[in-house]
Amino acid sequence: MRWRDQRRSTNVEDRRGIGVKQGAIGGGIGILLILAIGLLTGADPGAIISQIATESGSLDNTPVVLTAAENESADFVSVVLADTEDTWQTIFQQNGMVYQQPKLVLFKGSVDSACGYAQSAMGPFYCPGDQKVYIDLDFYRELKDTLGAPGDFAQAYVIAHEVGHHVQNLVGTSGDVQRLQSQSNEATANRYSVMLELQADCFAGVWAYHADTQRQVIEAGDIEEAMNAAAKIGDDALQKQSQGYVVPDSFTHGTSAQRMKWFNAGYSTGDTNSCDTFNAAVL
Ligand SMILES: [Zn+2]
């Protein structure tokens, strides 16, 4: 991605130097809320919760020293966020609406949000309660080394997906889905979650289209990096990796093929109308 000469966002909240007393706010309820909304992947929530249970209660006040690479990573994220602001501001305007920009919180290790206490093991997430995207930039190392999705545009896709959840929050889709889920059995609730997540992937694709056509930031190989990331975080890929088999009823984010398909649906059209995962004949 050609990003260095682009605009930076003023909506980045850098909390990487701030320790959080673990488990201080939210507790178990907050954790479940976060798992229900806005995560990038549906990977192994059980393992995440048990990790939180064993680590809670201690005070994390280790001084944080940021490396040059970490600061560059934060700079990059700020550019991607700014580009999503420009993209969604234009799209909202074209539809007679005003885009309220989300904040993006950088944290290290753990963080308090309006959705409760979160640890970086959960991966990046969006909290509708405070309209903020949360990311520990160490996730990008995991994305590259553990999940096999390297490249700056894979990283940009992650931010654009979470901003996609913010768009869903602004237009009321996530609220509608939560109401439907509360009246459904687990398998049906999971299907609603998949539709919501695939739409966030499609919105990430819509962003990529506009970033390219308006600001020409996309370089050779970028779209492949995003598509590869979408494939590597598909529910089937993650379940195969963690447990060796797949349970389709438990999918919450969609398969690799679906995540690639919907990112591409947004990218090839740049049109949010191509992101109607809720009424699609085939997901
Ligand atoms: Zn998501």
PDB file of C-alpha atoms and ligand atoms in Angstrom:
ATOM      1  CA  MET A   1       0.000   0.000   0.000  1.00  0.00           C
ATOM      2  CA  ARG A   2       1.284   3.433  -0.917  1.00  0.00           C
ATOM      3  CA  TRP A   3       0.581   5.121   2.411  1.00  0.00           C
ATOM      4  CA  ARG A   4       3.451   7.323   3.599  1.00  0.00           C
ATOM      5  CA  ASP A   5       2.317  10.482   1.804  1.00  0.00           C
ATOM      6  CA  GLN A   6      -1.310  10.079   2.873  1.00  0.00           C
ATOM      7  CA  ARG A   7      -3.331  11.877   5.553  1.00  0.00           C
ATOM      8  CA  ARG A   8      -3.182  10.732   9.221  1.00  0.00           C
ATOM      9  CA  SER A   9      -6.325  10.429  11.327  1.00  0.00           C
ATOM     10  CA  THR A  10      -6.874  12.543  14.430  1.00  0.00           C
ATOM     11  CA  ASN A  11      -9.031   9.785  15.910  1.00  0.00           C
ATOM     12  CA  VAL A  12      -6.284   7.473  17.178  1.00  0.00           C
ATOM     13  CA  GLU A  13      -6.176   7.068  20.972  1.00  0.00           C
ATOM     14  CA  ASP A  14      -2.782   5.705  21.941  1.00  0.00           C
ATOM     15  CA  ARG A  15      -3.116   3.814  25.223  1.00  0.00           C
ATOM     16  CA  ARG A  16      -0.075   1.600  24.732  1.00  0.00           C
ATOM     17  CA  GLY A  17       1.741   3.151  27.674  1.00  0.00           C
ATOM     18  CA  ILE A  18      -1.171   2.797  30.090  1.00  0.00           C
ATOM     19  CA  GLY A  19      -1.487  -0.251  32.365  1.00  0.00           C
ATOM     20  CA  VAL A  20      -4.918  -1.660  33.178  1.00  0.00           C
ATOM     21  CA  LYS A  21      -5.874  -3.330  36.429  1.00  0.00           C
ATOM     22  CA  GLN A  22      -7.037  -6.620  34.988  1.00  0.00           C
ATOM     23  CA  GLY A  23     -10.623  -7.571  35.638  1.00  0.00           C
ATOM     24  CA  ALA A  24     -11.315  -4.182  37.222  1.00  0.00           C
ATOM     25  CA  ILE A  25     -14.332  -3.352  35.083  1.00  0.00           C
ATOM     26  CA  GLY A  26     -16.813  -5.501  33.257  1.00  0.00           C
ATOM     27  CA  GLY A  27     -15.589  -8.913  34.342  1.00  0.00           C
ATOM     28  CA  GLY A  28     -17.193 -11.985  32.828  1.00  0.00           C
ATOM     29  CA  ILE A  29     -20.188 -10.166  31.392  1.00  0.00           C
ATOM     30  CA  GLY A  30     -18.010  -7.693  29.543  1.00  0.00           C
ATOM     31  CA  ILE A  31     -15.931 -10.465  28.098  1.00  0.00           C
ATOM     32  CA  LEU A  32     -18.995 -12.242  26.739  1.00  0.00           C
ATOM     33  CA  LEU A  33     -20.296  -9.011  25.242  1.00  0.00           C
ATOM     34  CA  ILE A  34     -17.060  -8.495  23.392  1.00  0.00           C
ATOM     35  CA  LEU A  35     -17.091 -12.042  22.102  1.00  0.00           C
ATOM     36  CA  ALA A  36     -20.587 -11.491  20.754  1.00  0.00           C
ATOM     37  CA  ILE A  37     -19.767  -8.434  18.702  1.00  0.00           C
ATOM     38  CA  GLY A  38     -17.188  -7.061  16.392  1.00  0.00           C
ATOM     39  CA  LEU A  39     -14.347  -9.563  16.587  1.00  0.00           C
ATOM     40  CA  LEU A  40     -12.239 -10.221  13.542  1.00  0.00           C
ATOM     41  CA  THR A  41     -12.376 -13.986  13.930  1.00  0.00           C
ATOM     42  CA  GLY A  42     -14.431 -16.570  15.770  1.00  0.00           C
ATOM     43  CA  ALA A  43     -11.313 -18.465  16.787  1.00  0.00           C
ATOM     44  CA  ASP A  44     -11.507 -20.585  19.895  1.00  0.00           C
ATOM     45  CA  PRO A  45     -13.306 -18.278  22.385  1.00  0.00           C
ATOM     46  CA  GLY A  46     -13.078 -20.990  25.064  1.00  0.00           C
ATOM     47  CA  ALA A  47      -9.310 -20.813  25.072  1.00  0.00           C
ATOM     48  CA  ILE A  48      -9.424 -17.030  25.270  1.00  0.00           C
ATOM     49  CA  ILE A  49     -11.782 -17.054  28.265  1.00  0.00           C
ATOM     50  CA  SER A  50      -9.719 -19.578  30.202  1.00  0.00           C
ATOM     51  CA  GLN A  51      -6.620 -17.525  29.546  1.00  0.00           C
ATOM     52  CA  ILE A  52      -8.375 -14.462  30.956  1.00  0.00           C
ATOM     53  CA  ALA A  53      -9.527 -16.411  34.001  1.00  0.00           C
ATOM     54  CA  THR A  54      -6.005 -17.480  34.883  1.00  0.00           C
ATOM     55  CA  GLU A  55      -4.501 -14.055  34.369  1.00  0.00           C
ATOM     56  CA  SER A  56      -7.119 -11.802  35.969  1.00  0.00           C
ATOM     57  CA  GLY A  57      -6.520 -10.046  39.226  1.00  0.00           C
ATOM     58  CA  SER A  58      -2.947  -8.919  38.711  1.00  0.00           C
ATOM     59  CA  LEU A  59      -1.963  -5.316  38.140  1.00  0.00           C
ATOM     60  CA  ASP A  60      -0.240  -4.715  34.845  1.00  0.00           C
ATOM     61  CA  ASN A  61       1.985  -1.696  35.368  1.00  0.00           C
ATOM     62  CA  THR A  62       5.063  -2.716  33.412  1.00  0.00           C
ATOM     63  CA  PRO A  63       6.479   0.359  31.677  1.00  0.00           C
ATOM     64  CA  VAL A  64       5.905   0.160  27.949  1.00  0.00           C
ATOM     65  CA  VAL A  65       8.795   0.956  25.621  1.00  0.00           C
ATOM     66  CA  LEU A  66       7.768   1.306  22.000  1.00  0.00           C
ATOM     67  CA  THR A  67      10.114   0.259  19.211  1.00  0.00           C
ATOM     68  CA  ALA A  68      10.535   2.140  15.948  1.00  0.00           C
ATOM     69  CA  ALA A  69       8.671  -0.664  14.191  1.00  0.00           C
ATOM     70  CA  GLU A  70       5.744  -0.334  16.615  1.00  0.00           C
ATOM     71  CA  ASN A  71       5.579   3.405  16.049  1.00  0.00           C
ATOM     72  CA  GLU A  72       5.641   2.898  12.303  1.00  0.00           C
ATOM     73  CA  SER A  73       2.849   0.355  12.615  1.00  0.00           C
ATOM     74  CA  ALA A  74       0.774   2.915  14.567  1.00  0.00           C
ATOM     75  CA  ASP A  75       1.482   5.516  11.881  1.00  0.00           C
ATOM     76  CA  PHE A  76       0.291   3.087   9.200  1.00  0.00           C
ATOM     77  CA  VAL A  77      -2.921   2.297  11.078  1.00  0.00           C
ATOM     78  CA  SER A  78      -3.590   6.029  11.413  1.00  0.00           C
ATOM     79  CA  VAL A  79      -3.367   6.420   7.621  1.00  0.00           C
ATOM     80  CA  VAL A  80      -5.725   3.488   7.009  1.00  0.00           C
ATOM     81  CA  LEU A  81      -8.207   4.900   9.524  1.00  0.00           C
ATOM     82  CA  ALA A  82      -8.039   8.315   7.832  1.00  0.00           C
ATOM     83  CA  ASP A  83      -8.710   6.690   4.472  1.00  0.00           C
ATOM     84  CA  THR A  84     -11.765   4.868   5.836  1.00  0.00           C
ATOM     85  CA  GLU A  85     -12.992   8.229   7.190  1.00  0.00           C
ATOM     86  CA  ASP A  86     -12.721   9.828   3.747  1.00  0.00           C
ATOM     87  CA  THR A  87     -14.383   6.845   2.070  1.00  0.00           C
ATOM     88  CA  TRP A  88     -17.332   6.487   4.436  1.00  0.00           C
ATOM     89  CA  GLN A  89     -17.863  10.230   4.749  1.00  0.00           C
ATOM     90  CA  THR A  90     -18.374  10.363   0.975  1.00  0.00           C
ATOM     91  CA  ILE A  91     -20.653   7.309   0.859  1.00  0.00           C
ATOM     92  CA  PHE A  92     -22.785   8.541   3.761  1.00  0.00           C
ATOM     93  CA  GLN A  93     -23.022  11.997   2.166  1.00  0.00           C
ATOM     94  CA  GLN A  94     -24.174  10.460  -1.128  1.00  0.00           C
ATOM     95  CA  ASN A  95     -26.965   8.769   0.843  1.00  0.00           C
ATOM     96  CA  GLY A  96     -27.993  11.947   2.668  1.00  0.00           C
ATOM     97  CA  MET A  97     -26.433  10.885   5.965  1.00  0.00           C
ATOM     98  CA  VAL A  98     -23.626  12.181   8.172  1.00  0.00           C
ATOM     99  CA  TYR A  99     -20.746   9.835   8.993  1.00  0.00           C
ATOM    100  CA  GLN A 100     -19.693   9.942  12.636  1.00  0.00           C
ATOM    101  CA  GLN A 101     -16.037   8.957  12.725  1.00  0.00           C
ATOM    102  CA  PRO A 102     -15.072   6.174  15.128  1.00  0.00           C
ATOM    103  CA  LYS A 103     -12.068   6.358  17.445  1.00  0.00           C
ATOM    104  CA  LEU A 104      -9.328   3.761  17.189  1.00  0.00           C
ATOM    105  CA  VAL A 105      -7.661   2.701  20.436  1.00  0.00           C
ATOM    106  CA  LEU A 106      -4.144   1.270  20.374  1.00  0.00           C
ATOM    107  CA  PHE A 107      -3.412  -0.847  23.427  1.00  0.00           C
ATOM    108  CA  LYS A 108      -0.881  -3.352  24.654  1.00  0.00           C
ATOM    109  CA  GLY A 109      -1.881  -6.499  26.508  1.00  0.00           C
ATOM    110  CA  SER A 110      -5.250  -5.461  27.887  1.00  0.00           C
ATOM    111  CA  VAL A 111      -7.745  -2.619  27.755  1.00  0.00           C
ATOM    112  CA  ASP A 112     -11.025  -1.417  29.239  1.00  0.00           C
ATOM    113  CA  SER A 113     -13.823  -0.615  26.805  1.00  0.00           C
ATOM    114  CA  ALA A 114     -17.525   0.172  27.089  1.00  0.00           C
ATOM    115  CA  CYS A 115     -17.980  -3.498  26.165  1.00  0.00           C
ATOM    116  CA  GLY A 116     -15.897  -4.599  29.123  1.00  0.00           C
ATOM    117  CA  TYR A 117     -12.354  -5.658  29.791  1.00  0.00           C
ATOM    118  CA  ALA A 118     -10.492  -7.112  26.820  1.00  0.00           C
ATOM    119  CA  GLN A 119      -7.206  -8.880  26.280  1.00  0.00           C
ATOM    120  CA  SER A 120      -5.167  -8.794  23.113  1.00  0.00           C
ATOM    121  CA  ALA A 121      -5.659 -12.566  22.705  1.00  0.00           C
ATOM    122  CA  MET A 122      -9.207 -11.780  21.529  1.00  0.00           C
ATOM    123  CA  GLY A 123      -7.816  -9.981  18.515  1.00  0.00           C
ATOM    124  CA  PRO A 124      -8.986  -6.608  17.210  1.00  0.00           C
ATOM    125  CA  PHE A 125     -12.609  -5.716  17.908  1.00  0.00           C
ATOM    126  CA  TYR A 126     -15.205  -2.965  17.593  1.00  0.00           C
ATOM    127  CA  CYS A 127     -17.295  -1.872  20.564  1.00  0.00           C
ATOM    128  CA  PRO A 128     -20.650  -0.306  19.575  1.00  0.00           C
ATOM    129  CA  GLY A 129     -21.103   1.091  23.108  1.00  0.00           C
ATOM    130  CA  ASP A 130     -18.283   3.610  22.733  1.00  0.00           C
ATOM    131  CA  GLN A 131     -17.963   3.497  18.915  1.00  0.00           C
ATOM    132  CA  LYS A 132     -14.291   2.579  19.122  1.00  0.00           C
ATOM    133  CA  VAL A 133     -12.095   0.073  17.295  1.00  0.00           C
ATOM    134  CA  TYR A 134      -9.570  -1.613  19.601  1.00  0.00           C
ATOM    135  CA  ILE A 135      -6.332  -3.167  18.390  1.00  0.00           C
ATOM    136  CA  ASP A 136      -3.126  -4.431  19.951  1.00  0.00           C
ATOM    137  CA  LEU A 137      -0.653  -4.063  17.096  1.00  0.00           C
ATOM    138  CA  ASP A 138       1.067  -7.283  18.208  1.00  0.00           C
ATOM    139  CA  PHE A 139      -1.861  -8.978  16.458  1.00  0.00           C
ATOM    140  CA  TYR A 140      -0.188  -8.153  13.163  1.00  0.00           C
ATOM    141  CA  ARG A 141       2.733 -10.400  14.078  1.00  0.00           C
ATOM    142  CA  GLU A 142       0.269 -13.196  14.778  1.00  0.00           C
ATOM    143  CA  LEU A 143      -1.525 -12.480  11.515  1.00  0.00           C
ATOM    144  CA  LYS A 144       1.729 -12.861   9.628  1.00  0.00           C
ATOM    145  CA  ASP A 145       3.524 -15.622  11.552  1.00  0.00           C
ATOM    146  CA  THR A 146       0.754 -17.800  13.021  1.00  0.00           C
ATOM    147  CA  LEU A 147      -2.101 -17.237  10.593  1.00  0.00           C
ATOM    148  CA  GLY A 148       0.076 -16.940   7.484  1.00  0.00           C
ATOM    149  CA  ALA A 149      -1.259 -13.598   6.268  1.00  0.00           C
ATOM    150  CA  PRO A 150       1.638 -11.156   5.753  1.00  0.00           C
ATOM    151  CA  GLY A 151       1.571  -7.782   4.044  1.00  0.00           C
ATOM    152  CA  ASP A 152       0.498  -4.242   4.853  1.00  0.00           C
ATOM    153  CA  PHE A 153      -2.765  -4.575   2.973  1.00  0.00           C
ATOM    154  CA  ALA A 154      -3.699  -7.607   5.079  1.00  0.00           C
ATOM    155  CA  GLN A 155      -3.252  -5.248   8.035  1.00  0.00           C
ATOM    156  CA  ALA A 156      -5.336  -2.560   6.364  1.00  0.00           C
ATOM    157  CA  TYR A 157      -8.125  -5.081   5.732  1.00  0.00           C
ATOM    158  CA  VAL A 158      -8.271  -5.809   9.476  1.00  0.00           C
ATOM    159  CA  ILE A 159      -8.904  -2.122  10.267  1.00  0.00           C
ATOM    160  CA  ALA A 160     -11.370  -1.747   7.397  1.00  0.00           C
ATOM    161  CA  HIS A 161     -13.326  -4.812   8.623  1.00  0.00           C
ATOM    162  CA  GLU A 162     -13.674  -3.330  12.121  1.00  0.00           C
ATOM    163  CA  VAL A 163     -14.682   0.036  10.651  1.00  0.00           C
ATOM    164  CA  GLY A 164     -17.268  -1.964   8.674  1.00  0.00           C
ATOM    165  CA  HIS A 165     -18.797  -2.952  12.032  1.00  0.00           C
ATOM    166  CA  HIS A 166     -18.904   0.745  12.941  1.00  0.00           C
ATOM    167  CA  VAL A 167     -20.852   1.457   9.751  1.00  0.00           C
ATOM    168  CA  GLN A 168     -23.264  -1.368  10.654  1.00  0.00           C
ATOM    169  CA  ASN A 169     -23.679   0.199  14.083  1.00  0.00           C
ATOM    170  CA  LEU A 170     -24.409   3.658  12.631  1.00  0.00           C
ATOM    171  CA  VAL A 171     -27.050   2.398  10.187  1.00  0.00           C
ATOM    172  CA  GLY A 172     -28.651   0.133  12.803  1.00  0.00           C
ATOM    173  CA  THR A 173     -27.823  -3.247  11.293  1.00  0.00           C
ATOM    174  CA  SER A 174     -25.897  -4.589  14.286  1.00  0.00           C
ATOM    175  CA  GLY A 175     -28.755  -3.630  16.632  1.00  0.00           C
ATOM    176  CA  ASP A 176     -31.280  -5.392  14.387  1.00  0.00           C
ATOM    177  CA  VAL A 177     -29.086  -8.493  14.275  1.00  0.00           C
ATOM    178  CA  GLN A 178     -28.672  -8.551  18.053  1.00  0.00           C
ATOM    179  CA  ARG A 179     -32.448  -8.403  18.512  1.00  0.00           C
ATOM    180  CA  LEU A 180     -32.963 -11.252  16.031  1.00  0.00           C
ATOM    181  CA  GLN A 181     -30.240 -13.290  17.696  1.00  0.00           C
ATOM    182  CA  SER A 182     -31.816 -12.914  21.123  1.00  0.00           C
ATOM    183  CA  GLN A 183     -34.981 -14.567  19.752  1.00  0.00           C
ATOM    184  CA  SER A 184     -33.141 -17.399  17.967  1.00  0.00           C
ATOM    185  CA  ASN A 185     -31.557 -20.713  18.810  1.00  0.00           C
ATOM    186  CA  GLU A 186     -27.781 -20.934  18.718  1.00  0.00           C
ATOM    187  CA  ALA A 187     -27.397 -22.230  15.155  1.00  0.00           C
ATOM    188  CA  THR A 188     -29.668 -19.479  13.786  1.00  0.00           C
ATOM    189  CA  ALA A 189     -27.964 -16.816  15.889  1.00  0.00           C
ATOM    190  CA  ASN A 190     -24.648 -17.990  14.455  1.00  0.00           C
ATOM    191  CA  ARG A 191     -26.011 -17.667  10.916  1.00  0.00           C
ATOM    192  CA  TYR A 192     -26.978 -14.043  11.644  1.00  0.00           C
ATOM    193  CA  SER A 193     -23.481 -13.476  12.978  1.00  0.00           C
ATOM    194  CA  VAL A 194     -21.998 -14.871   9.751  1.00  0.00           C
ATOM    195  CA  MET A 195     -24.163 -12.488   7.667  1.00  0.00           C
ATOM    196  CA  LEU A 196     -23.033  -9.537   9.796  1.00  0.00           C
ATOM    197  CA  GLU A 197     -19.366 -10.520   9.573  1.00  0.00           C
ATOM    198  CA  LEU A 198     -19.438 -11.153   5.826  1.00  0.00           C
ATOM    199  CA  GLN A 199     -21.037  -7.755   5.349  1.00  0.00           C
ATOM    200  CA  ALA A 200     -18.167  -6.190   7.335  1.00  0.00           C
ATOM    201  CA  ASP A 201     -15.777  -7.996   4.955  1.00  0.00           C
ATOM    202  CA  CYS A 202     -17.731  -6.620   1.991  1.00  0.00           C
ATOM    203  CA  PHE A 203     -17.555  -3.110   3.487  1.00  0.00           C
ATOM    204  CA  ALA A 204     -13.774  -3.578   3.800  1.00  0.00           C
ATOM    205  CA  GLY A 205     -13.784  -4.340   0.073  1.00  0.00           C
ATOM    206  CA  VAL A 206     -15.865  -1.220  -0.622  1.00  0.00           C
ATOM    207  CA  TRP A 207     -13.254   0.777   1.275  1.00  0.00           C
ATOM    208  CA  ALA A 208     -10.415  -0.789  -0.775  1.00  0.00           C
ATOM    209  CA  TYR A 209     -12.206   0.171  -4.002  1.00  0.00           C
ATOM    210  CA  HIS A 210     -12.547   3.818  -2.957  1.00  0.00           C
ATOM    211  CA  ALA A 211      -9.028   4.022  -1.492  1.00  0.00           C
ATOM    212  CA  ASP A 212      -7.793   2.864  -4.882  1.00  0.00           C
ATOM    213  CA  THR A 213      -9.995   4.903  -7.199  1.00  0.00           C
ATOM    214  CA  GLN A 214      -9.932   8.134  -5.121  1.00  0.00           C
ATOM    215  CA  ARG A 215      -6.395   8.061  -3.751  1.00  0.00           C
ATOM    216  CA  GLN A 216      -4.577   5.379  -5.795  1.00  0.00           C
ATOM    217  CA  VAL A 217      -3.004   3.754  -2.730  1.00  0.00           C
ATOM    218  CA  ILE A 218      -3.191   0.159  -3.917  1.00  0.00           C
ATOM    219  CA  GLU A 219      -0.006  -1.477  -5.197  1.00  0.00           C
ATOM    220  CA  ALA A 220       0.568  -4.754  -6.989  1.00  0.00           C
ATOM    221  CA  GLY A 221      -0.124  -7.662  -4.627  1.00  0.00           C
ATOM    222  CA  ASP A 222      -2.216  -5.649  -2.143  1.00  0.00           C
ATOM    223  CA  ILE A 223      -5.599  -7.150  -3.018  1.00  0.00           C
ATOM    224  CA  GLU A 224      -4.039 -10.612  -2.939  1.00  0.00           C
ATOM    225  CA  GLU A 225      -2.773  -9.864   0.592  1.00  0.00           C
ATOM    226  CA  ALA A 226      -6.270  -8.911   1.742  1.00  0.00           C
ATOM    227  CA  MET A 227      -7.853 -11.922   0.037  1.00  0.00           C
ATOM    228  CA  ASN A 228      -5.257 -14.222   1.600  1.00  0.00           C
ATOM    229  CA  ALA A 229      -5.963 -12.744   5.044  1.00  0.00           C
ATOM    230  CA  ALA A 230      -9.720 -13.247   4.521  1.00  0.00           C
ATOM    231  CA  ALA A 231      -8.994 -16.865   3.613  1.00  0.00           C
ATOM    232  CA  LYS A 232      -6.709 -17.487   6.573  1.00  0.00           C
ATOM    233  CA  ILE A 233      -9.255 -16.251   9.122  1.00  0.00           C
ATOM    234  CA  GLY A 234     -12.228 -18.185   7.728  1.00  0.00           C
ATOM    235  CA  ASP A 235     -13.994 -20.266  10.383  1.00  0.00           C
ATOM    236  CA  ASP A 236     -13.247 -23.522   8.536  1.00  0.00           C
ATOM    237  CA  ALA A 237      -9.541 -22.715   8.233  1.00  0.00           C
ATOM    238  CA  LEU A 238      -9.254 -21.704  11.903  1.00  0.00           C
ATOM    239  CA  GLN A 239     -11.205 -24.711  13.164  1.00  0.00           C
ATOM    240  CA  LYS A 240      -9.155 -27.085  11.027  1.00  0.00           C
ATOM    241  CA  GLN A 241      -5.999 -25.524  12.414  1.00  0.00           C
ATOM    242  CA  SER A 242      -7.092 -25.585  16.077  1.00  0.00           C
ATOM    243  CA  GLN A 243      -9.125 -28.818  16.342  1.00  0.00           C
ATOM    244  CA  GLY A 244      -8.591 -30.681  13.066  1.00  0.00           C
ATOM    245  CA  TYR A 245     -12.253 -30.731  11.995  1.00  0.00           C
ATOM    246  CA  VAL A 246     -15.030 -28.222  11.229  1.00  0.00           C
ATOM    247  CA  VAL A 247     -18.470 -27.677  12.791  1.00  0.00           C
ATOM    248  CA  PRO A 248     -20.434 -25.515  10.316  1.00  0.00           C
ATOM    249  CA  ASP A 249     -23.269 -24.767  12.797  1.00  0.00           C
ATOM    250  CA  SER A 250     -20.738 -23.134  15.081  1.00  0.00           C
ATOM    251  CA  PHE A 251     -19.398 -20.795  12.395  1.00  0.00           C
ATOM    252  CA  THR A 252     -19.786 -17.125  13.372  1.00  0.00           C
ATOM    253  CA  HIS A 253     -17.673 -15.360  10.718  1.00  0.00           C
ATOM    254  CA  GLY A 254     -18.021 -17.445   7.556  1.00  0.00           C
ATOM    255  CA  THR A 255     -15.755 -19.806   5.659  1.00  0.00           C
ATOM    256  CA  SER A 256     -12.565 -18.769   3.889  1.00  0.00           C
ATOM    257  CA  ALA A 257     -14.371 -18.935   0.547  1.00  0.00           C
ATOM    258  CA  GLN A 258     -17.230 -16.767   1.833  1.00  0.00           C
ATOM    259  CA  ARG A 259     -14.924 -14.161   3.389  1.00  0.00           C
ATOM    260  CA  MET A 260     -12.948 -13.871   0.150  1.00  0.00           C
ATOM    261  CA  LYS A 261     -16.123 -13.765  -1.940  1.00  0.00           C
ATOM    262  CA  TRP A 262     -17.676 -10.919   0.057  1.00  0.00           C
ATOM    263  CA  PHE A 263     -14.506  -8.847   0.311  1.00  0.00           C
ATOM    264  CA  ASN A 264     -14.303  -9.155  -3.451  1.00  0.00           C
ATOM    265  CA  ALA A 265     -17.998  -8.273  -3.892  1.00  0.00           C
ATOM    266  CA  GLY A 266     -17.290  -4.937  -2.213  1.00  0.00           C
ATOM    267  CA  TYR A 267     -13.965  -4.385  -3.918  1.00  0.00           C
ATOM    268  CA  SER A 268     -15.147  -5.115  -7.462  1.00  0.00           C
ATOM    269  CA  THR A 269     -18.131  -2.718  -7.226  1.00  0.00           C
ATOM    270  CA  GLY A 270     -17.294  -0.146  -4.544  1.00  0.00           C
ATOM    271  CA  ASP A 271     -21.033  -0.211  -3.877  1.00  0.00           C
ATOM    272  CA  THR A 272     -22.577  -0.990  -0.476  1.00  0.00           C
ATOM    273  CA  ASN A 273     -25.641  -2.335  -2.303  1.00  0.00           C
ATOM    274  CA  SER A 274     -23.509  -5.305  -3.307  1.00  0.00           C
ATOM    275  CA  CYS A 275     -23.072  -6.107   0.411  1.00  0.00           C
ATOM    276  CA  ASP A 276     -26.597  -7.296   1.227  1.00  0.00           C
ATOM    277  CA  THR A 277     -25.531 -10.552   2.870  1.00  0.00           C
ATOM    278  CA  PHE A 278     -28.879 -10.713   4.681  1.00  0.00           C
ATOM    279  CA  ASN A 279     -30.905 -11.187   1.494  1.00  0.00           C
ATOM    280  CA  ALA A 280     -28.349 -13.028  -0.619  1.00  0.00           C
ATOM    281  CA  ALA A 281     -29.618 -16.284  -2.116  1.00  0.00           C
ATOM    282  CA  VAL A 282     -26.241 -17.900  -1.447  1.00  0.00           C
ATOM    283  CA  LEU A 283     -23.794 -16.589   1.122  1.00  0.00           C
TER     284      LEU A 283
HETATM  285 ZN    ZN B   1     -15.982  -8.816  12.655  1.00  0.00          ZN
END
